[in-house]
Amino acid sequence: MLIHDIVLSLQYVALLLVSLGNDTVMRILILFFLVLAPLVDAVAATRVDSLYRCLDAAIADSSAFIAKREDAIRRIRDKYVHTGEASTRYVVALELYEEYKPFMNDSALAWLGRARAEARRCGDRAGENRCLALTAYQCSNTGMYTEAVDILSTIDKSALGGDGLVDYYMAYNHLYGELGYYCKVRYLKDKYFALAHVYADSLLAMASPDSDIRLQLLETTAYNKGDYKEALRYNDMRLKLAMKDSYRMAIVAFYRYLDYKMLGDTDEWKYWLAMSALLDVRNAVMDQAALWELANSMYLRGEIERSYRYINFASACASKFSTRLRNQQITPVMQVIDNMYQMQNRRENTYLKAAIVLTGVFMLIVLAFLVYLTRQRRASHRLNSEMKQMLDSLDTSNRRLTATGNHLNDAVANLDESNRVKEKYIGLFLRQCSSYIDRMDAMRRDVFTMLKAKRYAELYDMVKNHDFRDKEQEELFEIFDSTFIRLFPTFVDEFNQLLNPDSRISLPDQAKLTTGIRIFALIRLGIDDSSKIAEFLHYSVNTIYNYRAKIKNGAAVNREEFEDLVKAIGLPKGVVE
């Protein structure tokens, strides 16, 4: 309903804009509705199709819903058996009647009989006569109109209480409404409807303003007068009162379907008819009007397979409910749908036979084609073998060329890296040599000056002091460290990745290497002889060996491959010096 309300609102806005007489606005509106209309239809169709899928699932699981109702009946029956007071048994018997009312007609009538007997036992005249009114309603609801008339004629109206009087008027209203609906004689039809209206007026006078009975009567009255929008308005009120997924809501949904059908709103009446049928199945209602009505509408739309399933399920439910009226209503529809279903099956079988024949012919053609292909394959097998050998040879050559190319690429990358490092360190060496020459010349001049001035003691102290050497060595290390870090900025991090977490080395000063890192920095530069490393760092060979062994003991990789992996730091992937 919300979808259509939106469309109506948009139509109102469209009419308002059209009244302005603007041609551009008109074109925009036409384009807008051309786009909107299919979207609205698609949403509505999806909504109904989703409900049909829910209904199919509910029918497949109907035994669980029936078991649930039977379990509820069993619990109430146990309460009835274990209750001694007649007044309480009367109330429990009416509860059982309400459970059986849409489930099994014979049992519903039987429990009304027991309730009446219990009311008689405790001297409840109002309860006894109310049971008669309920029995008459049940009879008229299932096509037993003569029985309903006879029962109603025996009721002592003066003995009825408030609820009993409502049930009494309801029974008469329903009886004459049913007689009027099915009667073919015009004057009798009018008479029955007039009597139904009389009892409806009596009911309206008694029922509370917001009761479902009163709203149902008002909806029915508006419907019979042809005022379907008014009927729908009363149905809106009933829908708010009905408990979600209840049997009462199934009834309200069915009335809503009737209202929308008379209003010509196809999407809505399809939805509410399916909703009513779904709630009937979920509430294990055997007295189903919605499902066989839905089956009939689907048959008229050409949905034969689904309508056949629905009408068969509705027929099985009617048999369980056990009333003459429902069987009479369903049988003609079922016969028509069954005939159409059988006709469709015969047509499909004919198509299937034709498809089988065509498939057989096609298979023969395919078989002949396979024979032809087999001969062609035999003829070309020798050629294919020769070509395969050639391709294998080419593939082998390509793999060799690829491997050679990879080796060359590795070698080029290695050379490039080596050249880069060599260039840096040659430049460093030349600058350092030039610096040393300048310093030695300065020292020479200082020595010459001291000798000339006969400052032998001062000269002796200067030569004896090691501060000069230590300072020069420290400066050399600083230059080496800074140059190496610039060349290999990630060396320390990658070096630590080769070590276990507890053996990794952290630099207190990020611009200065530790002795251990400096040793492996020299190894990275290609100086892996311990004696040469010891000479450069001014340590003993044994000390250098101990440093190397200690660090390799903490390696997270193969100890034998550790130094090769160090030499590969900073090179492209797969390149090892």
XYZ file of C-alpha atoms in Angstrom:
577
model
C 0.000 0.000 0.000
C 2.909 2.338 0.756
C 4.169 2.061 -2.825
C 0.833 3.156 -4.235
C 0.532 6.008 -1.737
C 3.880 7.308 -2.985
C 2.780 7.028 -6.613
C -0.503 8.844 -5.866
C 1.413 11.639 -4.132
C 3.733 11.979 -7.112
C 0.752 12.048 -9.470
C -0.765 14.876 -7.434
C 2.500 16.847 -7.681
C 2.614 16.120 -11.412
C -0.906 17.474 -11.949
C 0.000 20.577 -9.969
C 3.055 21.195 -12.140
C 1.147 20.490 -15.359
C -1.341 23.183 -14.360
C 1.540 25.680 -14.584
C 1.608 25.055 -18.338
C 5.369 24.756 -18.647
C 6.417 22.557 -21.625
C 9.809 21.775 -20.089
C 8.161 20.609 -16.873
C 5.808 18.410 -18.919
C 8.712 16.705 -20.681
C 10.539 16.137 -17.397
C 7.422 14.622 -15.800
C 6.803 12.277 -18.716
C 10.415 11.071 -18.574
C 10.218 10.728 -14.777
C 7.127 8.515 -14.874
C 8.553 6.416 -17.723
C 11.479 5.604 -15.421
C 9.424 5.289 -12.209
C 6.616 3.007 -13.442
C 8.787 -0.089 -14.156
C 10.563 0.355 -10.813
C 7.261 0.395 -8.902
C 6.054 -2.711 -10.766
C 9.339 -4.510 -10.099
C 9.217 -3.765 -6.359
C 5.592 -4.925 -6.107
C 6.318 -8.140 -8.053
C 9.313 -8.922 -5.843
C 7.170 -8.364 -2.734
C 4.505 -10.841 -3.891
C 7.017 -13.400 -5.206
C 8.784 -13.357 -1.837
C 5.447 -14.100 -0.150
C 4.801 -17.001 -2.552
C 8.166 -18.501 -1.615
C 7.266 -18.200 2.069
C 3.932 -19.898 1.345
C 5.667 -22.767 -0.488
C 8.011 -23.239 2.471
C 5.098 -23.156 4.941
C 3.167 -25.793 2.960
C 6.277 -27.997 2.867
C 6.527 -27.623 6.663
C 2.759 -27.808 7.321
C 3.078 -30.980 9.395
C 5.075 -29.006 11.993
C 2.347 -26.348 12.236
C -0.347 -29.024 12.565
C 1.698 -30.765 15.270
C 1.980 -27.449 17.126
C -1.820 -26.990 17.136
C -2.391 -30.624 18.139
C 0.070 -30.160 21.003
C -1.855 -27.077 22.182
C -5.122 -29.058 21.975
C -3.544 -31.911 23.945
C -2.505 -29.566 26.761
C -5.982 -27.976 26.989
C -7.647 -31.405 26.904
C -5.424 -32.559 29.788
C -6.527 -29.485 31.723
C -10.161 -30.387 30.990
C -9.676 -33.984 32.180
C -7.994 -32.892 35.425
C -10.595 -30.231 36.253
C -13.484 -31.192 38.538
C -15.642 -28.063 38.669
C -18.306 -27.844 35.968
C -17.902 -24.060 35.588
C -14.167 -24.417 34.934
C -14.721 -27.361 32.584
C -17.198 -25.186 30.681
C -14.516 -22.506 30.136
C -11.890 -25.106 29.111
C -14.353 -26.792 26.722
C -14.897 -23.409 25.020
C -11.100 -23.056 24.714
C -11.010 -26.422 22.944
C -13.844 -25.288 20.670
C -11.797 -22.203 19.706
C -8.792 -24.430 18.894
C -10.886 -26.848 16.830
C -13.041 -24.150 15.182
C -10.737 -23.616 12.154
C -9.101 -27.048 12.464
C -11.706 -29.852 12.635
C -15.390 -29.009 12.321
C -16.767 -32.219 13.891
C -14.519 -31.838 16.952
C -15.433 -28.148 17.278
C -19.153 -29.062 17.347
C -18.475 -31.913 19.784
C -16.687 -29.623 22.251
C -19.467 -27.060 21.981
C -21.812 -29.894 22.970
C -19.618 -30.701 25.989
C -19.439 -27.029 26.964
C -23.232 -26.842 26.798
C -23.514 -29.960 28.989
C -21.099 -28.477 31.561
C -23.109 -25.220 31.601
C -26.283 -27.229 32.207
C -24.573 -29.123 35.066
C -23.726 -25.929 36.901
C -27.086 -24.298 36.109
C -25.581 -21.680 33.768
C -28.544 -20.922 31.445
C -26.666 -18.056 29.782
C -23.692 -20.316 29.014
C -25.947 -23.116 27.737
C -27.761 -20.805 25.307
C -24.492 -19.157 24.245
C -23.160 -22.585 23.242
C -26.266 -23.034 21.063
C -25.562 -19.668 19.363
C -21.931 -20.657 18.726
C -23.082 -24.023 17.367
C -25.497 -22.293 14.989
C -22.680 -20.001 13.773
C -20.380 -22.983 13.187
C -23.144 -24.769 11.252
C -23.881 -21.763 9.021
C -20.152 -21.258 8.450
C -19.854 -24.802 7.100
C -22.975 -24.882 4.913
C -25.376 -26.530 7.380
C -28.001 -23.787 7.094
C -31.062 -25.862 8.045
C -29.357 -27.073 11.208
C -28.373 -23.486 12.054
C -31.987 -22.259 11.681
C -33.307 -25.096 13.857
C -30.719 -24.471 16.595
C -31.294 -20.708 16.666
C -35.043 -21.247 17.036
C -34.444 -23.185 20.296
C -32.399 -20.434 21.990
C -33.943 -18.598 24.941
C -32.819 -15.078 24.069
C -33.846 -13.719 27.480
C -31.357 -16.062 29.194
C -28.363 -14.760 27.238
C -25.728 -12.519 28.795
C -23.741 -9.813 26.976
C -21.272 -12.134 25.183
C -24.000 -14.665 24.464
C -26.239 -12.005 22.930
C -23.386 -10.834 20.679
C -22.805 -14.450 19.558
C -26.578 -14.864 19.019
C -26.835 -11.794 16.753
C -23.587 -12.775 15.035
C -24.965 -16.232 14.252
C -28.164 -14.792 12.732
C -26.230 -12.142 10.790
C -23.828 -14.728 9.380
C -26.616 -17.217 8.582
C -28.701 -14.741 6.582
C -25.607 -13.265 4.959
C -24.597 -16.732 3.726
C -28.146 -17.531 2.564
C -28.311 -14.232 0.687
C -24.927 -14.817 -0.945
C -25.763 -18.284 -2.275
C -29.490 -17.768 -3.003
C -30.412 -17.561 -6.716
C -33.989 -16.292 -6.191
C -33.926 -12.494 -6.298
C -36.690 -11.670 -3.794
C -35.402 -14.252 -1.285
C -31.861 -12.954 -1.729
C -33.032 -9.415 -0.879
C -35.029 -10.737 2.083
C -32.042 -12.615 3.517
C -29.733 -9.618 3.132
C -32.325 -7.371 4.795
C -32.522 -9.744 7.778
C -28.720 -9.858 7.922
C -28.678 -6.043 8.095
C -31.230 -6.062 10.927
C -29.024 -8.332 13.035
C -25.969 -6.320 12.004
C -27.628 -3.196 13.398
C -28.345 -5.040 16.646
C -24.716 -6.114 16.820
C -23.458 -2.592 16.155
C -25.597 -1.305 19.004
C -24.097 -3.846 21.429
C -20.466 -4.174 20.336
C -17.795 -1.907 21.825
C -16.613 0.871 19.463
C -13.112 -0.542 18.894
C -13.985 -4.254 18.820
C -13.095 -6.370 15.790
C -16.703 -7.594 15.493
C -18.019 -4.043 15.125
C -15.283 -3.038 12.662
C -15.887 -6.232 10.642
C -19.605 -5.434 10.399
C -18.887 -1.854 9.340
C -16.395 -3.092 6.743
C -18.872 -5.669 5.408
C -21.678 -3.090 5.276
C -19.490 -0.631 3.347
C -18.371 -3.446 1.028
C -21.959 -4.535 0.293
C -22.855 -0.908 -0.488
C -19.976 -0.691 -2.976
C -17.994 1.817 -0.886
C -14.734 -0.116 -1.071
C -12.477 2.719 0.095
C -14.560 3.047 3.247
C -14.407 -0.732 3.699
C -10.617 -0.538 3.380
C -10.503 2.224 6.003
C -12.276 -0.043 8.514
C -9.933 -2.866 7.511
C -6.959 -0.619 8.363
C -8.363 -0.326 11.892
C -8.841 -4.096 12.134
C -5.304 -4.672 10.917
C -3.930 -2.570 13.781
C -5.938 -4.613 16.311
C -4.986 -8.036 14.919
C -2.036 -9.789 16.527
C 0.808 -10.366 14.085
C 0.821 -13.822 12.411
C -2.427 -14.795 14.180
C -5.492 -16.556 12.769
C -7.408 -13.291 13.293
C -4.905 -11.504 11.062
C -5.417 -14.181 8.380
C -9.152 -13.331 8.375
C -8.467 -9.568 8.242
C -5.999 -10.140 5.377
C -8.684 -12.048 3.432
C -11.183 -9.193 3.853
C -8.417 -6.812 2.744
C -7.892 -8.890 -0.387
C -11.618 -8.565 -1.211
C -11.494 -4.771 -0.740
C -8.440 -4.316 -2.956
C -9.827 -6.645 -5.606
C -12.968 -4.532 -5.941
C -10.779 -1.404 -6.084
C -8.841 -2.985 -8.974
C -5.458 -2.810 -7.221
C -3.941 -6.044 -8.563
C -0.581 -5.876 -6.773
C -2.209 -5.323 -3.383
C -4.925 -7.961 -3.681
C -2.331 -10.521 -4.803
C -0.213 -9.653 -1.774
C -3.011 -9.834 0.812
C -4.538 -13.004 -0.632
C -1.119 -14.690 -0.418
C -0.639 -13.288 3.099
C -4.008 -14.700 4.222
C -3.160 -18.121 2.758
C 0.294 -18.059 4.399
C -1.138 -17.231 7.832
C -3.777 -19.960 7.439
C -1.041 -22.540 6.810
C 1.147 -21.287 9.659
C -1.814 -21.406 12.058
C -2.785 -24.924 10.872
C -6.166 -23.655 9.630
C -7.969 -26.409 7.747
C -11.006 -24.261 6.849
C -9.132 -22.443 4.105
C -10.817 -20.043 1.727
C -7.717 -18.025 0.826
C -5.607 -20.873 -0.568
C -8.181 -22.265 -2.985
C -9.025 -18.698 -4.045
C -5.295 -18.134 -4.643
C -5.052 -21.397 -6.599
C -7.964 -20.314 -8.796
C -6.434 -16.880 -9.479
C -3.101 -18.504 -10.388
C -4.866 -20.890 -12.737
C -6.476 -17.912 -14.498
C -3.009 -16.313 -14.836
C -1.588 -19.506 -16.346
C 0.532 -20.570 -13.339
C -0.725 -24.146 -13.614
C 1.958 -26.048 -11.696
C 1.767 -23.875 -8.573
C -2.042 -23.620 -8.660
C -2.194 -27.435 -8.880
C -0.052 -27.779 -5.747
C -2.095 -25.206 -3.861
C -5.510 -26.648 -4.757
C -4.379 -30.154 -3.784
C -3.156 -28.888 -0.424
C -6.402 -26.941 0.083
C -8.390 -30.078 -0.785
C -6.430 -32.146 1.754
C -7.115 -29.478 4.400
C -10.837 -29.415 3.531
C -10.981 -33.199 3.932
C -9.422 -32.885 7.389
C -11.814 -30.049 8.314
C -14.647 -32.300 7.089
C -17.427 -30.044 5.796
C -19.698 -30.414 2.815
C -19.507 -26.732 1.834
C -15.729 -26.473 1.451
C -15.577 -29.693 -0.571
C -18.343 -28.399 -2.841
C -16.472 -25.126 -3.311
C -13.080 -26.685 -3.960
C -14.078 -29.667 -6.135
C -15.066 -27.716 -9.308
C -11.952 -25.554 -9.125
C -9.806 -28.590 -8.440
C -11.242 -30.491 -11.416
C -10.565 -27.602 -13.796
C -7.019 -27.106 -12.509
C -6.362 -30.849 -12.523
C -7.540 -31.126 -16.140
C -5.331 -28.228 -17.157
C -2.403 -29.700 -15.202
C -2.823 -33.070 -16.912
C -3.111 -31.334 -20.279
C 0.069 -29.396 -19.556
C 1.822 -32.610 -18.516
C 0.723 -34.297 -21.753
C 1.978 -31.311 -23.726
C 5.278 -31.357 -21.859
C 5.583 -35.112 -22.415
C 5.036 -34.537 -26.136
C 7.734 -31.873 -26.115
C 9.966 -34.223 -24.130
C 9.524 -37.032 -26.650
C 10.291 -34.646 -29.489
C 13.345 -33.421 -27.606
C 14.506 -37.020 -27.059
C 14.155 -37.760 -30.796
C 16.006 -34.580 -31.719
C 18.664 -35.387 -29.140
C 19.058 -38.867 -30.646
C 19.500 -37.414 -34.129
C 21.944 -34.875 -32.776
C 23.899 -37.640 -31.001
C 24.160 -39.575 -34.291
C 25.493 -36.469 -35.997
C 27.950 -35.945 -33.152
C 29.008 -39.611 -33.347
C 29.655 -39.312 -37.087
C 31.616 -36.146 -36.467
C 33.669 -37.903 -33.754
C 34.511 -40.742 -36.169
C 35.659 -38.162 -38.698
C 37.737 -36.376 -36.070
C 39.313 -39.666 -34.940
C 40.463 -40.407 -38.489
C 41.825 -36.902 -38.830
C 43.660 -37.263 -35.539
C 45.277 -40.515 -36.658
C 46.364 -38.893 -39.906
C 47.922 -35.917 -38.113
C 49.317 -37.831 -35.107
C 52.762 -38.314 -36.638
C 53.002 -34.643 -37.585
C 51.937 -33.621 -34.092
C 54.635 -35.833 -32.555
C 57.313 -34.201 -34.689
C 56.000 -30.753 -33.857
C 55.945 -31.657 -30.166
C 59.593 -32.696 -30.317
C 60.469 -29.420 -32.021
C 58.479 -27.447 -29.454
C 60.151 -29.342 -26.600
C 63.536 -28.536 -28.111
C 62.595 -24.880 -28.482
C 61.254 -24.830 -24.937
C 64.509 -26.271 -23.603
C 66.485 -23.674 -25.563
C 64.251 -20.906 -24.274
C 64.729 -22.062 -20.689
C 68.495 -22.082 -21.186
C 68.409 -18.618 -22.732
C 66.213 -17.393 -19.884
C 68.590 -18.836 -17.297
C 71.580 -17.295 -19.105
C 69.771 -13.955 -19.259
C 69.003 -14.136 -15.547
C 72.654 -14.870 -14.761
C 73.732 -11.970 -16.951
C 71.237 -9.664 -15.256
C 72.513 -10.789 -11.859
C 76.083 -10.234 -12.949
C 75.298 -6.778 -14.340
C 73.459 -5.834 -11.141
C 76.400 -7.160 -9.109
C 78.884 -5.195 -11.198
C 76.799 -2.043 -10.977
C 76.604 -2.352 -7.212
C 80.318 -3.145 -6.898
C 81.231 -0.226 -9.151
C 79.023 2.113 -7.146
C 80.625 1.036 -3.856
C 84.124 1.147 -5.332
C 83.570 4.635 -6.708
C 82.433 5.868 -3.308
C 85.327 4.299 -1.423
C 87.953 5.268 -4.033
C 86.756 8.844 -3.666
C 86.874 8.457 0.115
C 90.379 6.938 -0.105
C 91.670 9.748 -2.312
C 90.211 12.418 -0.051
C 91.634 10.700 3.040
C 95.067 10.286 1.415
C 95.088 13.950 0.448
C 94.087 14.829 4.023
C 96.857 12.609 5.445
C 99.443 14.192 3.087
C 98.388 17.633 4.269
C 98.559 16.556 7.924
C 101.955 14.862 7.438
C 103.285 17.996 5.749
C 101.984 20.079 8.674
C 103.643 17.642 11.106
C 106.870 17.835 9.084
C 106.836 21.603 9.379
C 106.156 21.358 13.132
C 109.027 18.857 13.576
C 111.376 21.008 11.494
C 110.462 24.060 13.543
C 111.029 22.187 16.845
C 114.386 20.768 15.644
C 115.494 24.127 14.424
C 114.549 25.662 17.772
C 116.174 22.723 19.613
C 112.865 21.937 21.420
C 113.811 18.292 21.680
C 111.831 17.536 24.820
C 108.637 18.937 23.318
C 109.289 16.990 20.114
C 109.847 13.836 22.126
C 106.560 14.315 24.007
C 104.685 14.914 20.769
C 106.071 11.764 19.157
C 105.577 9.733 22.324
C 101.834 10.747 22.710
C 99.278 8.394 21.048
C 96.439 10.928 21.030
C 97.222 11.892 17.473
C 96.967 8.321 16.270
C 93.768 7.635 18.230
C 92.169 10.801 16.940
C 93.058 9.936 13.350
C 91.744 6.400 13.784
C 88.487 7.658 15.317
C 88.053 10.117 12.457
C 88.695 7.324 9.943
C 86.002 5.175 11.572
C 83.537 8.071 11.584
C 84.116 8.692 7.876
C 83.832 4.963 7.147
C 80.622 4.627 9.183
C 78.873 7.652 7.687
C 79.858 6.655 4.145
C 78.721 3.062 4.641
C 75.373 4.125 6.162
C 74.758 6.444 3.194
C 75.551 3.601 0.771
C 73.538 1.000 2.678
C 70.874 2.828 4.743
C 68.969 -0.398 5.516
C 72.019 -2.526 6.280
C 71.578 -2.591 10.068
C 67.855 -3.499 9.869
C 68.424 -6.204 7.246
C 71.452 -7.508 9.155
C 69.345 -7.834 12.328
C 66.690 -9.754 10.375
C 69.334 -12.471 9.866
C 69.728 -12.784 13.660
C 67.519 -14.232 16.356
C 65.541 -11.548 18.264
C 67.658 -11.935 21.413
C 70.921 -11.626 19.404
C 70.055 -8.497 17.419
C 72.354 -5.453 17.736
C 71.028 -1.973 18.429
C 73.072 1.164 17.692
C 73.289 3.656 20.585
C 74.267 6.274 17.993
C 72.487 5.818 14.660
C 75.400 7.517 12.849
C 78.044 5.219 14.345
C 78.523 1.471 13.799
C 79.486 -0.924 16.574
C 82.618 -3.037 16.171
C 80.559 -6.154 15.312
C 78.500 -4.303 12.706
C 81.686 -2.674 11.335
C 83.309 -6.096 10.854
C 80.344 -7.332 8.810
C 80.163 -3.999 6.978
C 83.705 -4.717 5.732
C 82.597 -8.250 4.782
C 79.692 -6.663 2.830
C 82.315 -4.570 0.956
C 84.168 -7.754 0.024
C 86.875 -7.694 2.706
C 86.271 -11.071 4.382
C 89.864 -11.943 5.365
C 90.104 -11.657 9.169
C 93.731 -10.467 9.008
C 92.841 -7.581 6.684
C 89.852 -6.679 8.837
C 92.079 -6.783 11.962
C 94.641 -4.558 10.234
C 91.976 -1.988 9.306
C 90.282 -1.963 12.712
C 93.550 -2.259 14.701
C 92.477 -5.459 16.482
C 94.134 -8.839 16.717
C 93.100 -11.533 14.218
C 91.845 -13.668 17.112
C 89.584 -10.847 18.332
C 88.097 -10.468 14.841
C 87.531 -14.227 14.630
C 85.761 -14.255 18.022
C 83.487 -11.360 16.967
C 82.542 -13.186 13.762
C 81.886 -16.483 15.543
C 79.815 -14.899 18.331
C 77.514 -13.049 15.905
C 77.089 -16.094 13.650
C 76.100 -18.182 16.688
C 73.034 -15.940 17.055
C 72.026 -16.347 13.394
C 68.377 -17.064 12.586
C 69.465 -18.589 9.255
C 71.880 -21.316 8.255
C 75.229 -20.461 9.889
C 77.180 -21.496 6.787
C 75.149 -19.169 4.574
C 75.167 -16.225 6.991
C 78.071 -14.259 5.462
C 76.813 -14.858 1.903
C 73.457 -13.403 2.942
C 75.259 -10.418 4.510
C 77.067 -9.838 1.203
C 73.673 -9.819 -0.566
C 72.238 -7.000 1.598
C 71.329 -4.022 -0.576
C 71.423 -6.043 -3.810
C 68.343 -6.760 -5.964
C 66.409 -9.940 -5.120
C 68.252 -13.079 -6.226
C 71.616 -11.316 -6.711
C 74.495 -12.550 -4.539
C 78.040 -11.233 -4.804
